C-alpha atoms as a PDB file:
ATOM      1  CA  UNK A   1     -50.405 -38.373  46.490  1.00  0.00           C
ATOM      2  CA  UNK A   2     -47.789 -41.110  46.378  1.00  0.00           C
ATOM      3  CA  UNK A   3     -47.596 -44.474  48.100  1.00  0.00           C
ATOM      4  CA  UNK A   4     -45.401 -42.968  50.805  1.00  0.00           C
ATOM      5  CA  UNK A   5     -48.192 -40.491  51.645  1.00  0.00           C
ATOM      6  CA  UNK A   6     -50.371 -43.448  52.585  1.00  0.00           C
ATOM      7  CA  UNK A   7     -47.870 -44.797  55.122  1.00  0.00           C
ATOM      8  CA  UNK A   8     -50.059 -44.103  58.189  1.00  0.00           C
ATOM      9  CA  UNK A   9     -53.062 -45.783  56.535  1.00  0.00           C
ATOM     10  CA  UNK A  10     -50.924 -48.770  55.543  1.00  0.00           C
ATOM     11  CA  UNK A  11     -49.611 -49.023  59.109  1.00  0.00           C
ATOM     12  CA  UNK A  12     -53.195 -49.057  60.444  1.00  0.00           C
ATOM     13  CA  UNK A  13     -54.126 -51.759  57.919  1.00  0.00           C
ATOM     14  CA  UNK A  14     -51.146 -53.871  58.911  1.00  0.00           C
ATOM     15  CA  UNK A  15     -51.082 -53.248  62.673  1.00  0.00           C
ATOM     16  CA  UNK A  16     -54.792 -53.382  63.440  1.00  0.00           C
ATOM     17  CA  UNK A  17     -55.911 -55.903  60.840  1.00  0.00           C
ATOM     18  CA  UNK A  18     -58.010 -53.247  59.126  1.00  0.00           C
ATOM     19  CA  UNK A  19     -60.627 -54.929  56.928  1.00  0.00           C
ATOM     20  CA  UNK A  20     -60.828 -54.021  53.264  1.00  0.00           C
ATOM     21  CA  UNK A  21     -64.222 -52.352  53.837  1.00  0.00           C
ATOM     22  CA  UNK A  22     -62.798 -50.025  56.491  1.00  0.00           C
ATOM     23  CA  UNK A  23     -59.653 -49.456  54.431  1.00  0.00           C
ATOM     24  CA  UNK A  24     -61.722 -48.499  51.370  1.00  0.00           C
ATOM     25  CA  UNK A  25     -63.834 -46.087  53.422  1.00  0.00           C
ATOM     26  CA  UNK A  26     -60.812 -44.135  54.698  1.00  0.00           C
ATOM     27  CA  UNK A  27     -61.133 -40.453  53.653  1.00  0.00           C
ATOM     28  CA  UNK A  28     -57.480 -40.399  52.500  1.00  0.00           C
ATOM     29  CA  UNK A  29     -58.441 -42.634  49.569  1.00  0.00           C
ATOM     30  CA  UNK A  30     -61.528 -40.678  48.444  1.00  0.00           C
ATOM     31  CA  UNK A  31     -59.611 -38.349  46.073  1.00  0.00           C
ATOM     32  CA  UNK A  32     -58.383 -41.343  44.067  1.00  0.00           C
ATOM     33  CA  UNK A  33     -61.811 -42.516  42.891  1.00  0.00           C
ATOM     34  CA  UNK A  34     -60.287 -45.866  41.918  1.00  0.00           C
ATOM     35  CA  UNK A  35     -62.434 -48.930  41.109  1.00  0.00           C
ATOM     36  CA  UNK A  36     -62.804 -51.286  44.071  1.00  0.00           C
ATOM     37  CA  UNK A  37     -61.020 -54.150  42.312  1.00  0.00           C
ATOM     38  CA  UNK A  38     -57.975 -51.969  41.616  1.00  0.00           C
ATOM     39  CA  UNK A  39     -57.916 -50.406  45.080  1.00  0.00           C
ATOM     40  CA  UNK A  40     -58.046 -53.822  46.729  1.00  0.00           C
ATOM     41  CA  UNK A  41     -55.448 -55.508  44.531  1.00  0.00           C
ATOM     42  CA  UNK A  42     -53.002 -52.605  44.415  1.00  0.00           C
ATOM     43  CA  UNK A  43     -53.171 -50.493  47.572  1.00  0.00           C
ATOM     44  CA  UNK A  44     -54.760 -52.874  50.077  1.00  0.00           C
ATOM     45  CA  UNK A  45     -52.704 -55.812  48.840  1.00  0.00           C
ATOM     46  CA  UNK A  46     -49.353 -54.161  48.159  1.00  0.00           C
ATOM     47  CA  UNK A  47     -49.362 -50.541  49.320  1.00  0.00           C
ATOM     48  CA  UNK A  48     -46.683 -51.124  51.945  1.00  0.00           C
ATOM     49  CA  UNK A  49     -44.728 -53.883  50.206  1.00  0.00           C
ATOM     50  CA  UNK A  50     -41.183 -52.459  49.936  1.00  0.00           C
ATOM     51  CA  UNK A  51     -40.353 -53.848  46.453  1.00  0.00           C
ATOM     52  CA  UNK A  52     -43.744 -52.687  45.152  1.00  0.00           C
ATOM     53  CA  UNK A  53     -43.177 -49.212  46.605  1.00  0.00           C
ATOM     54  CA  UNK A  54     -39.713 -49.198  45.019  1.00  0.00           C
ATOM     55  CA  UNK A  55     -41.218 -49.962  41.592  1.00  0.00           C
ATOM     56  CA  UNK A  56     -44.223 -47.619  41.761  1.00  0.00           C
ATOM     57  CA  UNK A  57     -43.523 -45.150  44.569  1.00  0.00           C
ATOM     58  CA  UNK A  58     -42.815 -42.219  42.245  1.00  0.00           C
ATOM     59  CA  UNK A  59     -46.197 -42.276  40.520  1.00  0.00           C
ATOM     60  CA  UNK A  60     -48.722 -39.696  41.651  1.00  0.00           C
ATOM     61  CA  UNK A  61     -51.715 -41.926  42.330  1.00  0.00           C
ATOM     62  CA  UNK A  62     -54.112 -39.105  41.438  1.00  0.00           C
ATOM     63  CA  UNK A  63     -52.652 -39.056  37.908  1.00  0.00           C
ATOM     64  CA  UNK A  64     -54.057 -42.479  37.063  1.00  0.00           C
ATOM     65  CA  UNK A  65     -57.407 -43.124  35.418  1.00  0.00           C
ATOM     66  CA  UNK A  66     -58.470 -46.793  35.368  1.00  0.00           C
ATOM     67  CA  UNK A  67     -60.387 -48.603  32.628  1.00  0.00           C
ATOM     68  CA  UNK A  68     -61.385 -52.222  32.291  1.00  0.00           C
ATOM     69  CA  UNK A  69     -60.045 -53.160  28.854  1.00  0.00           C
ATOM     70  CA  UNK A  70     -60.031 -56.175  26.585  1.00  0.00           C
ATOM     71  CA  UNK A  71     -56.525 -57.137  25.487  1.00  0.00           C
ATOM     72  CA  UNK A  72     -55.429 -59.810  22.986  1.00  0.00           C
ATOM     73  CA  UNK A  73     -53.730 -62.818  24.584  1.00  0.00           C
ATOM     74  CA  UNK A  74     -50.580 -62.364  22.495  1.00  0.00           C
ATOM     75  CA  UNK A  75     -50.000 -58.878  23.948  1.00  0.00           C
ATOM     76  CA  UNK A  76     -49.306 -60.408  27.359  1.00  0.00           C
ATOM     77  CA  UNK A  77     -46.292 -62.353  26.049  1.00  0.00           C
ATOM     78  CA  UNK A  78     -44.051 -59.294  25.922  1.00  0.00           C
ATOM     79  CA  UNK A  79     -45.420 -57.349  28.900  1.00  0.00           C
ATOM     80  CA  UNK A  80     -42.860 -56.406  31.514  1.00  0.00           C
ATOM     81  CA  UNK A  81     -43.262 -56.216  35.282  1.00  0.00           C
ATOM     82  CA  UNK A  82     -41.676 -53.865  37.786  1.00  0.00           C
ATOM     83  CA  UNK A  83     -37.911 -54.198  38.236  1.00  0.00           C
ATOM     84  CA  UNK A  84     -38.337 -55.983  41.578  1.00  0.00           C
ATOM     85  CA  UNK A  85     -40.404 -58.696  39.855  1.00  0.00           C
ATOM     86  CA  UNK A  86     -38.309 -59.128  36.700  1.00  0.00           C
ATOM     87  CA  UNK A  87     -38.659 -62.691  35.426  1.00  0.00           C
ATOM     88  CA  UNK A  88     -41.437 -63.551  37.860  1.00  0.00           C
ATOM     89  CA  UNK A  89     -44.126 -64.224  35.256  1.00  0.00           C
ATOM     90  CA  UNK A  90     -41.732 -66.425  33.302  1.00  0.00           C
ATOM     91  CA  UNK A  91     -41.302 -68.647  36.363  1.00  0.00           C
ATOM     92  CA  UNK A  92     -45.081 -69.135  36.560  1.00  0.00           C
ATOM     93  CA  UNK A  93     -45.206 -69.755  32.804  1.00  0.00           C
ATOM     94  CA  UNK A  94     -42.844 -72.726  33.175  1.00  0.00           C
ATOM     95  CA  UNK A  95     -45.558 -74.777  34.889  1.00  0.00           C
ATOM     96  CA  UNK A  96     -48.958 -73.155  34.377  1.00  0.00           C
ATOM     97  CA  UNK A  97     -50.946 -76.238  35.372  1.00  0.00           C
ATOM     98  CA  UNK A  98     -49.230 -76.363  38.766  1.00  0.00           C
ATOM     99  CA  UNK A  99     -49.888 -72.680  39.498  1.00  0.00           C
ATOM    100  CA  UNK A 100     -53.573 -73.128  38.734  1.00  0.00           C
ATOM    101  CA  UNK A 101     -53.945 -76.321  40.786  1.00  0.00           C
ATOM    102  CA  UNK A 102     -52.495 -74.689  43.932  1.00  0.00           C
ATOM    103  CA  UNK A 103     -55.289 -72.089  43.774  1.00  0.00           C
ATOM    104  CA  UNK A 104     -58.936 -72.618  44.759  1.00  0.00           C
ATOM    105  CA  UNK A 105     -60.651 -75.104  42.396  1.00  0.00           C
ATOM    106  CA  UNK A 106     -62.963 -72.442  40.925  1.00  0.00           C
ATOM    107  CA  UNK A 107     -59.898 -70.778  39.352  1.00  0.00           C
ATOM    108  CA  UNK A 108     -58.924 -73.960  37.520  1.00  0.00           C
ATOM    109  CA  UNK A 109     -62.494 -74.543  36.377  1.00  0.00           C
ATOM    110  CA  UNK A 110     -62.637 -70.974  35.044  1.00  0.00           C
ATOM    111  CA  UNK A 111     -59.398 -71.445  33.071  1.00  0.00           C
ATOM    112  CA  UNK A 112     -60.684 -74.703  31.591  1.00  0.00           C
ATOM    113  CA  UNK A 113     -64.114 -73.356  30.679  1.00  0.00           C
ATOM    114  CA  UNK A 114     -63.268 -69.772  29.641  1.00  0.00           C
ATOM    115  CA  UNK A 115     -59.523 -69.890  28.885  1.00  0.00           C
ATOM    116  CA  UNK A 116     -58.850 -66.856  31.055  1.00  0.00           C
ATOM    117  CA  UNK A 117     -58.466 -65.671  34.617  1.00  0.00           C
ATOM    118  CA  UNK A 118     -61.292 -65.223  37.056  1.00  0.00           C
ATOM    119  CA  UNK A 119     -60.169 -61.766  38.212  1.00  0.00           C
ATOM    120  CA  UNK A 120     -58.645 -59.173  35.867  1.00  0.00           C
ATOM    121  CA  UNK A 121     -55.011 -58.326  36.619  1.00  0.00           C
ATOM    122  CA  UNK A 122     -53.774 -54.755  37.022  1.00  0.00           C
ATOM    123  CA  UNK A 123     -51.653 -53.155  34.285  1.00  0.00           C
ATOM    124  CA  UNK A 124     -50.346 -49.639  33.762  1.00  0.00           C
ATOM    125  CA  UNK A 125     -49.488 -47.598  30.741  1.00  0.00           C
ATOM    126  CA  UNK A 126     -45.699 -47.271  30.988  1.00  0.00           C
ATOM    127  CA  UNK A 127     -45.965 -43.527  30.333  1.00  0.00           C
ATOM    128  CA  UNK A 128     -46.865 -43.266  34.032  1.00  0.00           C
ATOM    129  CA  UNK A 129     -43.331 -44.423  34.825  1.00  0.00           C
ATOM    130  CA  UNK A 130     -41.584 -42.340  32.164  1.00  0.00           C
ATOM    131  CA  UNK A 131     -43.365 -40.118  29.619  1.00  0.00           C
ATOM    132  CA  UNK A 132     -41.171 -41.434  26.792  1.00  0.00           C
ATOM    133  CA  UNK A 133     -42.035 -45.101  27.511  1.00  0.00           C
ATOM    134  CA  UNK A 134     -44.755 -47.020  25.718  1.00  0.00           C
ATOM    135  CA  UNK A 135     -46.713 -50.215  26.161  1.00  0.00           C
ATOM    136  CA  UNK A 136     -48.177 -51.834  29.229  1.00  0.00           C
ATOM    137  CA  UNK A 137     -46.656 -53.245  32.397  1.00  0.00           C
ATOM    138  CA  UNK A 138     -48.040 -55.840  34.810  1.00  0.00           C
ATOM    139  CA  UNK A 139     -48.474 -54.285  38.269  1.00  0.00           C
ATOM    140  CA  UNK A 140     -50.491 -57.037  39.962  1.00  0.00           C
ATOM    141  CA  UNK A 141     -51.351 -60.425  38.500  1.00  0.00           C
ATOM    142  CA  UNK A 142     -47.895 -61.776  37.681  1.00  0.00           C
ATOM    143  CA  UNK A 143     -49.080 -65.333  38.363  1.00  0.00           C
ATOM    144  CA  UNK A 144     -52.156 -64.870  36.154  1.00  0.00           C
ATOM    145  CA  UNK A 145     -50.076 -63.467  33.305  1.00  0.00           C
ATOM    146  CA  UNK A 146     -47.487 -66.230  33.747  1.00  0.00           C
ATOM    147  CA  UNK A 147     -50.198 -68.890  33.626  1.00  0.00           C
ATOM    148  CA  UNK A 148     -51.568 -67.309  30.449  1.00  0.00           C
ATOM    149  CA  UNK A 149     -48.100 -67.315  28.840  1.00  0.00           C
ATOM    150  CA  UNK A 150     -47.535 -70.937  29.831  1.00  0.00           C
ATOM    151  CA  UNK A 151     -50.945 -72.042  28.597  1.00  0.00           C
ATOM    152  CA  UNK A 152     -50.274 -70.338  25.267  1.00  0.00           C
ATOM    153  CA  UNK A 153     -46.890 -72.054  24.974  1.00  0.00           C
ATOM    154  CA  UNK A 154     -48.332 -75.461  25.912  1.00  0.00           C
ATOM    155  CA  UNK A 155     -51.276 -74.954  23.551  1.00  0.00           C
ATOM    156  CA  UNK A 156     -53.855 -75.335  26.321  1.00  0.00           C
ATOM    157  CA  UNK A 157     -57.275 -73.683  26.037  1.00  0.00           C
ATOM    158  CA  UNK A 158     -56.749 -69.898  26.033  1.00  0.00           C
ATOM    159  CA  UNK A 159     -59.277 -67.249  25.067  1.00  0.00           C
ATOM    160  CA  UNK A 160     -58.291 -64.842  22.302  1.00  0.00           C
ATOM    161  CA  UNK A 161     -58.852 -61.802  24.518  1.00  0.00           C
ATOM    162  CA  UNK A 162     -58.625 -61.111  28.243  1.00  0.00           C
ATOM    163  CA  UNK A 163     -59.902 -58.388  30.515  1.00  0.00           C
ATOM    164  CA  UNK A 164     -57.481 -56.332  32.583  1.00  0.00           C
ATOM    165  CA  UNK A 165     -57.636 -53.106  34.536  1.00  0.00           C
ATOM    166  CA  UNK A 166     -55.366 -50.604  32.797  1.00  0.00           C
ATOM    167  CA  UNK A 167     -54.151 -47.429  34.454  1.00  0.00           C
ATOM    168  CA  UNK A 168     -53.549 -44.551  32.060  1.00  0.00           C
ATOM    169  CA  UNK A 169     -52.172 -41.066  32.653  1.00  0.00           C
ATOM    170  CA  UNK A 170     -54.916 -38.571  33.470  1.00  0.00           C
ATOM    171  CA  UNK A 171     -55.476 -36.340  30.434  1.00  0.00           C
ATOM    172  CA  UNK A 172     -53.998 -32.874  30.780  1.00  0.00           C
ATOM    173  CA  UNK A 173     -56.542 -30.098  31.479  1.00  0.00           C
ATOM    174  CA  UNK A 174     -58.261 -28.993  28.289  1.00  0.00           C
ATOM    175  CA  UNK A 175     -57.397 -32.212  26.466  1.00  0.00           C
ATOM    176  CA  UNK A 176     -60.308 -34.600  26.129  1.00  0.00           C
ATOM    177  CA  UNK A 177     -58.540 -37.592  24.648  1.00  0.00           C
ATOM    178  CA  UNK A 178     -54.847 -38.286  24.913  1.00  0.00           C
ATOM    179  CA  UNK A 179     -53.404 -40.821  22.471  1.00  0.00           C
ATOM    180  CA  UNK A 180     -54.023 -44.250  23.911  1.00  0.00           C
ATOM    181  CA  UNK A 181     -50.966 -46.388  23.276  1.00  0.00           C
ATOM    182  CA  UNK A 182     -52.719 -49.222  25.062  1.00  0.00           C
ATOM    183  CA  UNK A 183     -55.752 -49.390  22.780  1.00  0.00           C
ATOM    184  CA  UNK A 184     -56.150 -53.105  22.260  1.00  0.00           C
ATOM    185  CA  UNK A 185     -59.575 -53.295  20.637  1.00  0.00           C
ATOM    186  CA  UNK A 186     -58.390 -54.863  17.417  1.00  0.00           C
END
């Protein structure tokens, strides 16, 4: 199942103002077994966005297993985004205080108190894009990652580690544990 296979569902979401609850309950999505937070941020939020589909449209959505992981702050400095968003996080990093203040106040308070985002961004293991690739890529949360980069550069309060949803390739049948190139528990 690829993003293009969900076109009719995306059209219903867009054309009829389908709520997230009704979207999530659609039987087409049941085989994915994705966490709610990922489903909402990725498919509900961007599933019919043309640049997003261009970047991720070739991935079989059933081949992704999601885990909430803890990742060191420094690892986000070199993380890429999809080709359609190249340089986007760097723009947000140029003025992290601004990008937090234009959000609801609870987001700014969370950054100040905890040194991290309120909602974990969505990352993927780059092997989903090309088996020979390595590392992680930001799928959703470019502003959050940019704010983190800017706060690090400006020496504002930043936690050492941050939670993010990470999509990994589904292990091949008969293989219990594939090497995890995104293991960040240091």
